mmCIF file of C-alpha atoms in Angstrom:
data_model
loop_
_atom_site.group_PDB
_atom_site.id
_atom_site.type_symbol
_atom_site.label_atom_id
_atom_site.label_comp_id
_atom_site.label_asym_id
_atom_site.label_seq_id
_atom_site.Cartn_x
_atom_site.Cartn_y
_atom_site.Cartn_z
ATOM 1 C CA MET A 1 -3.407 0.923 -21.673
ATOM 2 C CA GLY A 2 -0.181 -0.544 -22.996
ATOM 3 C CA ASP A 3 0.168 2.559 -25.213
ATOM 4 C CA PHE A 4 1.084 4.543 -22.089
ATOM 5 C CA GLY A 5 4.094 2.337 -21.426
ATOM 6 C CA PHE A 6 2.988 1.173 -17.965
ATOM 7 C CA ASN A 7 4.339 -1.983 -16.400
ATOM 8 C CA GLU A 8 1.939 -4.517 -14.893
ATOM 9 C CA HIS A 9 2.178 -3.108 -11.352
ATOM 10 C CA HIS A 10 1.456 0.490 -12.386
ATOM 11 C CA GLN A 11 -1.354 -0.649 -14.697
ATOM 12 C CA ASN A 12 -3.009 -2.405 -11.741
ATOM 13 C CA GLU A 13 -2.668 0.804 -9.704
ATOM 14 C CA VAL A 14 -4.427 2.791 -12.471
ATOM 15 C CA VAL A 15 -7.178 0.166 -12.701
ATOM 16 C CA ASN A 16 -7.789 0.317 -8.951
ATOM 17 C CA TYR A 17 -8.036 4.119 -8.996
ATOM 18 C CA MET A 18 -10.436 4.094 -11.970
ATOM 19 C CA ARG A 19 -12.668 1.600 -10.179
ATOM 20 C CA PHE A 20 -12.592 3.742 -7.056
ATOM 21 C CA ALA A 21 -13.578 6.829 -9.090
ATOM 22 C CA ARG A 22 -16.333 4.888 -10.863
ATOM 23 C CA ALA A 23 -17.750 3.671 -7.550
ATOM 24 C CA LYS A 24 -17.788 7.225 -6.176
ATOM 25 C CA ARG A 25 -19.441 8.493 -9.354
ATOM 26 C CA THR A 26 -22.122 5.788 -9.225
ATOM 27 C CA LEU A 27 -22.849 6.588 -5.583
ATOM 28 C CA ARG A 28 -23.239 10.306 -6.334
ATOM 29 C CA LEU A 29 -25.563 9.589 -9.299
ATOM 30 C CA LYS A 30 -27.732 7.448 -7.053
ATOM 31 C CA THR A 31 -27.904 10.326 -4.589
ATOM 32 C CA ILE A 32 -29.045 12.703 -7.349
ATOM 33 C CA ASP A 33 -31.646 10.171 -8.524
ATOM 34 C CA SER A 34 -32.936 9.934 -4.963
ATOM 35 C CA CYS A 35 -33.326 13.736 -4.883
ATOM 36 C CA PHE A 36 -35.644 13.606 -7.891
ATOM 37 C CA GLN A 37 -37.513 10.607 -6.494
ATOM 38 C CA ASP A 38 -38.000 12.347 -3.161
ATOM 39 C CA LEU A 39 -39.454 15.357 -4.966
ATOM 40 C CA LYS A 40 -41.873 13.104 -6.809
ATOM 41 C CA ASP A 41 -42.912 11.283 -3.654
ATOM 42 C CA SER A 42 -43.186 14.315 -1.371
ATOM 43 C CA ARG A 43 -44.449 17.134 -3.630
ATOM 44 C CA LEU A 44 -46.114 15.613 -6.691
ATOM 45 C CA VAL A 45 -49.189 14.389 -4.856
ATOM 46 C CA GLU A 46 -51.772 16.575 -6.599
ATOM 47 C CA ASP A 47 -53.132 16.629 -10.146
ATOM 48 C CA THR A 48 -52.574 20.301 -10.862
ATOM 49 C CA PHE A 49 -49.981 22.876 -9.797
ATOM 50 C CA THR A 50 -49.658 26.595 -10.279
ATOM 51 C CA VAL A 51 -46.704 28.180 -12.025
ATOM 52 C CA ASP A 52 -45.381 29.475 -8.715
ATOM 53 C CA GLU A 53 -45.553 26.007 -7.140
ATOM 54 C CA VAL A 54 -43.733 24.401 -10.070
ATOM 55 C CA THR A 55 -41.096 27.157 -9.981
ATOM 56 C CA GLU A 56 -40.610 26.655 -6.250
ATOM 57 C CA MET A 57 -40.195 22.901 -6.636
ATOM 58 C CA LEU A 58 -37.701 23.282 -9.500
ATOM 59 C CA ASP A 59 -35.724 25.916 -7.601
ATOM 60 C CA GLY A 60 -35.496 23.655 -4.568
ATOM 61 C CA LEU A 61 -34.459 20.701 -6.704
ATOM 62 C CA GLN A 62 -31.860 22.867 -8.461
ATOM 63 C CA MET A 63 -30.315 23.847 -5.153
ATOM 64 C CA VAL A 64 -30.128 20.235 -3.970
ATOM 65 C CA VAL A 65 -28.644 18.916 -7.240
ATOM 66 C CA ARG A 66 -26.242 21.850 -7.478
ATOM 67 C CA GLY A 67 -25.029 21.148 -3.957
ATOM 68 C CA GLU A 68 -24.531 17.459 -4.739
ATOM 69 C CA VAL A 69 -22.561 18.156 -7.931
ATOM 70 C CA ASP A 70 -20.472 20.877 -6.277
ATOM 71 C CA THR A 71 -19.671 18.590 -3.336
ATOM 72 C CA GLU A 72 -18.670 15.732 -5.642
ATOM 73 C CA LEU A 73 -16.437 17.925 -7.831
ATOM 74 C CA LEU A 74 -14.760 19.413 -4.759
ATOM 75 C CA ASN A 75 -14.285 15.991 -3.176
ATOM 76 C CA MET A 76 -12.805 14.583 -6.389
ATOM 77 C CA ALA A 77 -10.343 17.483 -6.619
ATOM 78 C CA HIS A 78 -9.270 16.922 -3.015
ATOM 79 C CA THR A 79 -8.991 13.161 -3.632
ATOM 80 C CA ASN A 80 -6.681 13.795 -6.593
ATOM 81 C CA VAL A 81 -4.530 16.042 -4.398
ATOM 82 C CA LEU A 82 -4.215 13.228 -1.829
ATOM 83 C CA LEU A 83 -3.227 10.806 -4.611
ATOM 84 C CA LEU A 84 -0.542 13.221 -5.842
ATOM 85 C CA ARG A 85 0.629 13.641 -2.231
ATOM 86 C CA GLN A 86 1.180 9.891 -1.930
ATOM 87 C CA LEU A 87 3.137 9.753 -5.203
ATOM 88 C CA PHE A 88 5.261 12.806 -4.355
ATOM 89 C CA SER A 89 5.981 11.480 -0.843
ATOM 90 C CA GLN A 90 7.239 8.194 -2.260
ATOM 91 C CA ALA A 91 9.352 10.032 -4.868
ATOM 92 C CA GLU A 92 10.924 12.355 -2.282
ATOM 93 C CA LYS A 93 12.168 9.365 -0.295
ATOM 94 C CA PHE A 94 14.467 8.658 -3.261
ATOM 95 C CA TYR A 95 15.232 12.363 -3.853
ATOM 96 C CA LEU A 96 13.183 12.455 -7.066
ATOM 97 C CA ARG A 97 11.339 15.507 -8.385
ATOM 98 C CA LEU A 98 8.241 14.613 -10.363
ATOM 99 C CA GLN A 99 6.787 17.014 -12.926
ATOM 100 C CA SER A 100 3.312 17.180 -14.459
ATOM 101 C CA ASP A 101 2.066 18.641 -17.772
ATOM 102 C CA ILE A 102 -1.357 20.169 -17.077
ATOM 103 C CA SER A 103 -2.038 20.557 -20.807
ATOM 104 C CA GLU A 104 -1.987 16.777 -21.218
ATOM 105 C CA LEU A 105 -5.043 16.542 -18.935
ATOM 106 C CA GLU A 106 -7.179 17.806 -21.853
ATOM 107 C CA ASN A 107 -5.589 15.636 -24.538
ATOM 108 C CA ARG A 108 -8.623 14.218 -26.321
ATOM 109 C CA ASP A 109 -6.759 11.243 -27.790
ATOM 110 C CA LEU A 110 -5.479 10.161 -24.378
ATOM 111 C CA LEU A 111 -8.877 10.767 -22.776
ATOM 112 C CA GLU A 112 -10.529 8.569 -25.403
ATOM 113 C CA GLN A 113 -7.961 5.836 -24.763
ATOM 114 C CA VAL A 114 -8.702 6.010 -21.040
ATOM 115 C CA ALA A 115 -12.449 5.862 -21.748
ATOM 116 C CA GLU A 116 -12.022 2.804 -23.979
ATOM 117 C CA PHE A 117 -9.906 1.120 -21.324
ATOM 118 C CA GLU A 118 -12.517 1.833 -18.652
ATOM 119 C CA LYS A 119 -15.235 0.339 -20.864
ATOM 120 C CA ALA A 120 -13.147 -2.784 -21.428
ATOM 121 C CA ASP A 121 -12.424 -3.064 -17.708
ATOM 122 C CA PHE A 122 -16.140 -2.562 -16.897
ATOM 123 C CA LYS A 123 -17.124 -5.371 -19.296
ATOM 124 C CA SER A 124 -14.604 -7.739 -17.744
ATOM 125 C CA GLY A 125 -15.380 -6.560 -14.206
ATOM 126 C CA SER A 126 -17.952 -9.327 -13.648
ATOM 127 C CA LYS A 127 -15.263 -12.003 -13.938
ATOM 128 C CA GLU A 128 -13.440 -13.053 -10.825
ATOM 129 C CA ILE A 129 -9.814 -11.941 -11.023
ATOM 130 C CA ASN A 130 -7.117 -12.883 -8.582
ATOM 131 C CA ARG A 131 -5.418 -9.582 -7.911
ATOM 132 C CA PRO A 132 -2.297 -9.205 -5.808
ATOM 133 C CA LYS A 133 -2.663 -7.464 -2.505
ATOM 134 C CA LEU A 134 -1.547 -3.855 -2.578
ATOM 135 C CA ALA A 135 1.335 -2.919 -0.545
ATOM 136 C CA PRO A 136 1.050 -0.024 1.929
ATOM 137 C CA LEU A 137 1.532 3.219 0.077
ATOM 138 C CA ASN A 138 4.277 4.456 2.282
ATOM 139 C CA GLU A 139 6.167 1.148 2.385
ATOM 140 C CA GLY A 140 6.683 0.171 -1.280
ATOM 141 C CA GLY A 141 10.152 1.753 -1.718
ATOM 142 C CA VAL A 142 11.348 0.614 1.711
ATOM 143 C CA SER A 143 10.336 -3.010 1.068
ATOM 144 C CA GLU A 144 12.059 -3.032 -2.308
ATOM 145 C CA LEU A 145 15.298 -1.683 -0.824
ATOM 146 C CA LEU A 146 15.023 -4.067 2.112
ATOM 147 C CA ASN A 147 14.586 -7.036 -0.249
ATOM 148 C CA LYS A 148 17.664 -5.931 -2.193
ATOM 149 C CA GLU A 149 19.610 -5.594 1.051
ATOM 150 C CA ILE A 150 18.450 -9.058 2.137
ATOM 151 C CA GLY A 151 19.587 -10.474 -1.215
ATOM 152 C CA ARG A 152 22.956 -8.766 -0.865
ATOM 153 C CA LEU A 153 23.415 -10.059 2.691
ATOM 154 C CA GLN A 154 22.435 -13.560 1.616
ATOM 155 C CA GLU A 155 24.993 -13.380 -1.183
ATOM 156 C CA GLU A 156 27.650 -12.232 1.295
ATOM 157 C CA ASN A 157 26.559 -15.009 3.648
ATOM 158 C CA ASP A 158 27.048 -17.568 0.875
ATOM 159 C CA LYS A 159 30.501 -16.140 0.179
ATOM 160 C CA LEU A 160 31.367 -16.330 3.894
ATOM 161 C CA LYS A 161 30.186 -19.926 4.007
ATOM 162 C CA ALA A 162 32.357 -20.758 1.000
ATOM 163 C CA ARG A 163 35.276 -18.977 2.634
ATOM 164 C CA LEU A 164 34.590 -20.862 5.848
ATOM 165 C CA ARG A 165 34.655 -24.182 4.033
ATOM 166 C CA THR A 166 37.955 -23.179 2.437
ATOM 167 C CA LEU A 167 39.404 -22.231 5.822
ATOM 168 C CA GLU A 168 38.168 -25.470 7.360
ATOM 169 C CA SER A 169 39.759 -27.400 4.526
ATOM 170 C CA GLN A 170 43.020 -25.520 5.013
ATOM 171 C CA ALA A 171 42.878 -26.092 8.763
ATOM 172 C CA THR A 172 42.238 -29.804 8.252
ATOM 173 C CA SER A 173 45.110 -29.994 5.795
ATOM 174 C CA ALA A 174 47.364 -28.158 8.251
ATOM 175 C CA LEU A 175 46.408 -30.563 11.032
ATOM 176 C CA ASP A 176 47.121 -33.503 8.757
ATOM 177 C CA GLU A 177 50.501 -32.024 7.927
ATOM 178 C CA ARG A 178 51.128 -31.494 11.614
ATOM 179 C CA SER A 179 50.332 -35.117 12.359
ATOM 180 C CA LYS A 180 52.634 -36.205 9.576
ATOM 181 C CA ALA A 181 55.349 -33.885 10.881
ATOM 182 C CA GLU A 182 54.973 -35.255 14.398
ATOM 183 C CA ARG A 183 55.294 -38.781 13.130
ATOM 184 C CA ALA A 184 58.289 -37.780 11.040
ATOM 185 C CA LEU A 185 59.768 -36.004 14.062
ATOM 186 C CA LYS A 186 59.525 -39.107 16.149
ATOM 187 C CA ASP A 187 61.285 -41.061 13.442
ATOM 188 C CA LEU A 188 63.992 -38.400 13.193
ATOM 189 C CA GLN A 189 64.465 -38.378 16.978
ATOM 190 C CA VAL A 190 65.348 -42.018 16.797
ATOM 191 C CA THR A 191 67.704 -41.710 13.812
ATOM 192 C CA GLN A 192 69.154 -38.175 13.710
ATOM 193 C CA GLY A 193 69.287 -36.920 17.287
ATOM 194 C CA GLU A 194 68.575 -33.684 19.020
ATOM 195 C CA GLN A 195 69.726 -31.299 16.234
ATOM 196 C CA GLN A 196 67.258 -32.503 13.665
ATOM 197 C CA TYR A 197 64.616 -32.606 16.408
ATOM 198 C CA ALA A 198 65.085 -28.847 16.934
ATOM 199 C CA VAL A 199 64.567 -28.230 13.196
ATOM 200 C CA GLN A 200 61.373 -30.244 13.216
ATOM 201 C CA SER A 201 60.211 -28.403 16.329
ATOM 202 C CA GLN A 202 60.513 -25.131 14.468
ATOM 203 C CA GLU A 203 58.442 -26.517 11.630
ATOM 204 C CA ILE A 204 55.826 -27.681 14.093
ATOM 205 C CA SER A 205 55.789 -24.250 15.735
ATOM 206 C CA SER A 206 55.321 -22.657 12.299
ATOM 207 C CA LEU A 207 52.461 -25.001 11.538
ATOM 208 C CA GLU A 208 50.883 -24.169 14.879
ATOM 209 C CA ASP A 209 51.152 -20.466 14.082
ATOM 210 C CA THR A 210 49.489 -21.130 10.733
ATOM 211 C CA VAL A 211 46.643 -22.996 12.420
ATOM 212 C CA ALA A 212 46.214 -20.183 14.959
ATOM 213 C CA SER A 213 46.113 -17.612 12.151
ATOM 214 C CA LEU A 214 43.498 -19.641 10.270
ATOM 215 C CA GLN A 215 41.430 -19.989 13.419
ATOM 216 C CA ALA A 216 41.599 -16.215 14.034
ATOM 217 C CA GLU A 217 40.514 -15.501 10.456
ATOM 218 C CA PHE A 218 37.671 -17.987 10.827
ATOM 219 C CA GLN A 219 36.525 -16.287 14.058
ATOM 220 C CA LYS A 220 36.659 -12.869 12.355
ATOM 221 C CA SER A 221 34.540 -14.108 9.426
ATOM 222 C CA LEU A 222 32.033 -15.640 11.846
ATOM 223 C CA SER A 223 31.762 -12.350 13.779
ATOM 224 C CA ALA A 224 31.144 -10.420 10.548
ATOM 225 C CA LYS A 225 28.399 -12.872 9.616
ATOM 226 C CA GLU A 226 26.684 -12.452 13.001
ATOM 227 C CA ALA A 227 26.860 -8.639 12.686
ATOM 228 C CA SER A 228 25.246 -8.819 9.242
ATOM 229 C CA GLN A 229 22.455 -10.991 10.598
ATOM 230 C CA ARG A 230 21.829 -8.532 13.465
ATOM 231 C CA ASP A 231 21.615 -5.631 10.993
ATOM 232 C CA LEU A 232 19.147 -7.592 8.884
ATOM 233 C CA GLN A 233 16.985 -8.342 11.927
ATOM 234 C CA GLU A 234 16.966 -4.661 12.931
ATOM 235 C CA ASN A 235 15.927 -3.650 9.398
ATOM 236 C CA LEU A 236 13.069 -6.152 9.480
ATOM 237 C CA VAL A 237 11.868 -4.831 12.861
ATOM 238 C CA SER A 238 12.022 -1.240 11.568
ATOM 239 C CA ALA A 239 10.016 -2.178 8.472
ATOM 240 C CA LYS A 240 7.405 -3.873 10.669
ATOM 241 C CA HIS A 241 7.089 -0.736 12.806
ATOM 242 C CA ASP A 242 6.602 1.334 9.636
ATOM 243 C CA LEU A 243 3.875 -1.067 8.532
ATOM 244 C CA LEU A 244 2.033 -0.739 11.856
ATOM 245 C CA ARG A 245 2.277 3.052 11.695
ATOM 246 C CA VAL A 246 0.828 3.095 8.158
ATOM 247 C CA GLN A 247 -2.022 0.819 9.251
ATOM 248 C CA ASP A 248 -2.839 3.218 12.107
ATOM 249 C CA GLN A 249 -2.825 6.140 9.662
ATOM 250 C CA LEU A 250 -5.202 4.281 7.337
ATOM 251 C CA ALA A 251 -7.586 3.556 10.217
ATOM 252 C CA LEU A 252 -7.607 7.239 11.200
ATOM 253 C CA ALA A 253 -8.211 8.210 7.564
ATOM 254 C CA GLU A 254 -11.233 5.877 7.365
ATOM 255 C CA LYS A 255 -12.723 7.417 10.518
ATOM 256 C CA GLU A 256 -12.150 10.891 9.081
ATOM 257 C CA LEU A 257 -13.915 9.922 5.831
ATOM 258 C CA ASP A 258 -16.937 8.642 7.804
ATOM 259 C CA ARG A 259 -17.078 11.886 9.745
ATOM 260 C CA LYS A 260 -16.830 13.990 6.577
ATOM 261 C CA PHE A 261 -19.593 11.984 4.915
ATOM 262 C CA GLN A 262 -21.944 12.755 7.792
ATOM 263 C CA GLU A 263 -21.144 16.434 7.280
ATOM 264 C CA THR A 264 -21.940 16.446 3.524
ATOM 265 C CA ALA A 265 -24.905 18.268 2.063
ATOM 266 C CA ALA A 266 -26.366 14.984 0.761
ATOM 267 C CA TYR A 267 -26.460 13.489 4.242
ATOM 268 C CA ARG A 268 -28.088 16.580 5.728
ATOM 269 C CA ASN A 269 -30.624 16.804 2.889
ATOM 270 C CA MET A 270 -31.589 13.147 3.231
ATOM 271 C CA LYS A 271 -31.924 13.602 6.986
ATOM 272 C CA GLU A 272 -34.168 16.639 6.459
ATOM 273 C CA ILE A 273 -36.322 14.749 3.910
ATOM 274 C CA LEU A 274 -36.742 11.823 6.317
ATOM 275 C CA SER A 275 -37.772 14.253 9.059
ATOM 276 C CA LYS A 276 -40.379 15.786 6.782
ATOM 277 C CA LYS A 277 -41.731 12.367 5.858
ATOM 278 C CA ASN A 278 -41.972 11.397 9.502
ATOM 279 C CA ASP A 279 -43.941 14.579 10.190
ATOM 280 C CA GLN A 280 -46.278 13.760 7.283
ATOM 281 C CA ILE A 281 -46.826 10.224 8.609
ATOM 282 C CA LYS A 282 -47.556 11.568 12.086
ATOM 283 C CA ASP A 283 -50.062 14.059 10.606
ATOM 284 C CA LEU A 284 -51.799 11.309 8.593
ATOM 285 C CA ARG A 285 -52.050 9.146 11.708
ATOM 286 C CA ARG A 286 -53.644 12.006 13.644
ATOM 287 C CA ARG A 287 -56.138 12.553 10.842
ATOM 288 C CA LEU A 288 -56.902 8.842 10.663
ATOM 289 C CA GLN A 289 -57.468 8.673 14.414
ATOM 290 C CA LYS A 290 -59.763 11.694 14.131
ATOM 291 C CA TYR A 291 -61.854 10.055 11.385
ATOM 292 C CA GLU A 292 -62.046 6.779 13.349
ATOM 293 C CA SER A 293 -63.228 8.652 16.465
ATOM 294 C CA ASP A 294 -65.905 10.486 14.408
ATOM 295 C CA ASP A 295 -67.225 7.164 13.084
#
């Protein structure tokens, strides 16, 4: 499958779809086998049959098998449309326009490669493989973007922390300088008088302004960090809501599949065959009771 240029994630997606298709195909073949077996059990109970009886049985079997095959082909076509819908929906979220080459669907070389891959996967299917859990179909692109946004915010957070440490270091240095200036001012007050004291007071005022500016910048950086964290939390909540909505859609889809299965021709045919068998059993019981009463 490496010849198709798939990465590991997409290859796992193809494997899962092929296994789904194989399971559906196996189930339909079992249904067809049961149609033949039911004919053998319900009709082939005598040693000889006329041409008309054989023709009738074959015509009935043909109708049942034809209905099963037609239903399976139609269901597979609709399933493929749903798969394309999922892929196109994900692509449209990123404003992509996917194109398909219908002629490639009959490429014998590619079909043989797919067949060989399916055989290899079927041979190794008995081994236990730890497969990653699939992400919700409608959430893959959102999660990837959200993870990138989280990484970007974490990087900005690290930069803010580094900037904060720098500001704290500058503030500490400014406070140390202020303490030194105050001590120097006291010494100057003793030796140089009021004029030099005024000069030192201006320096102290300048240092205080510097400290106030650093504190304001620190508060601004802290506010930006808190805003980024709030945005990240809102994105996480939104992604969780999307996940719950997708889960609800999947549950509704499963119920719809169960309902459609009960409406298929196979289900109705099996139900009709069981009804006929029950009638036959009831008839045999009545006959048996009649013979026992005669004895």
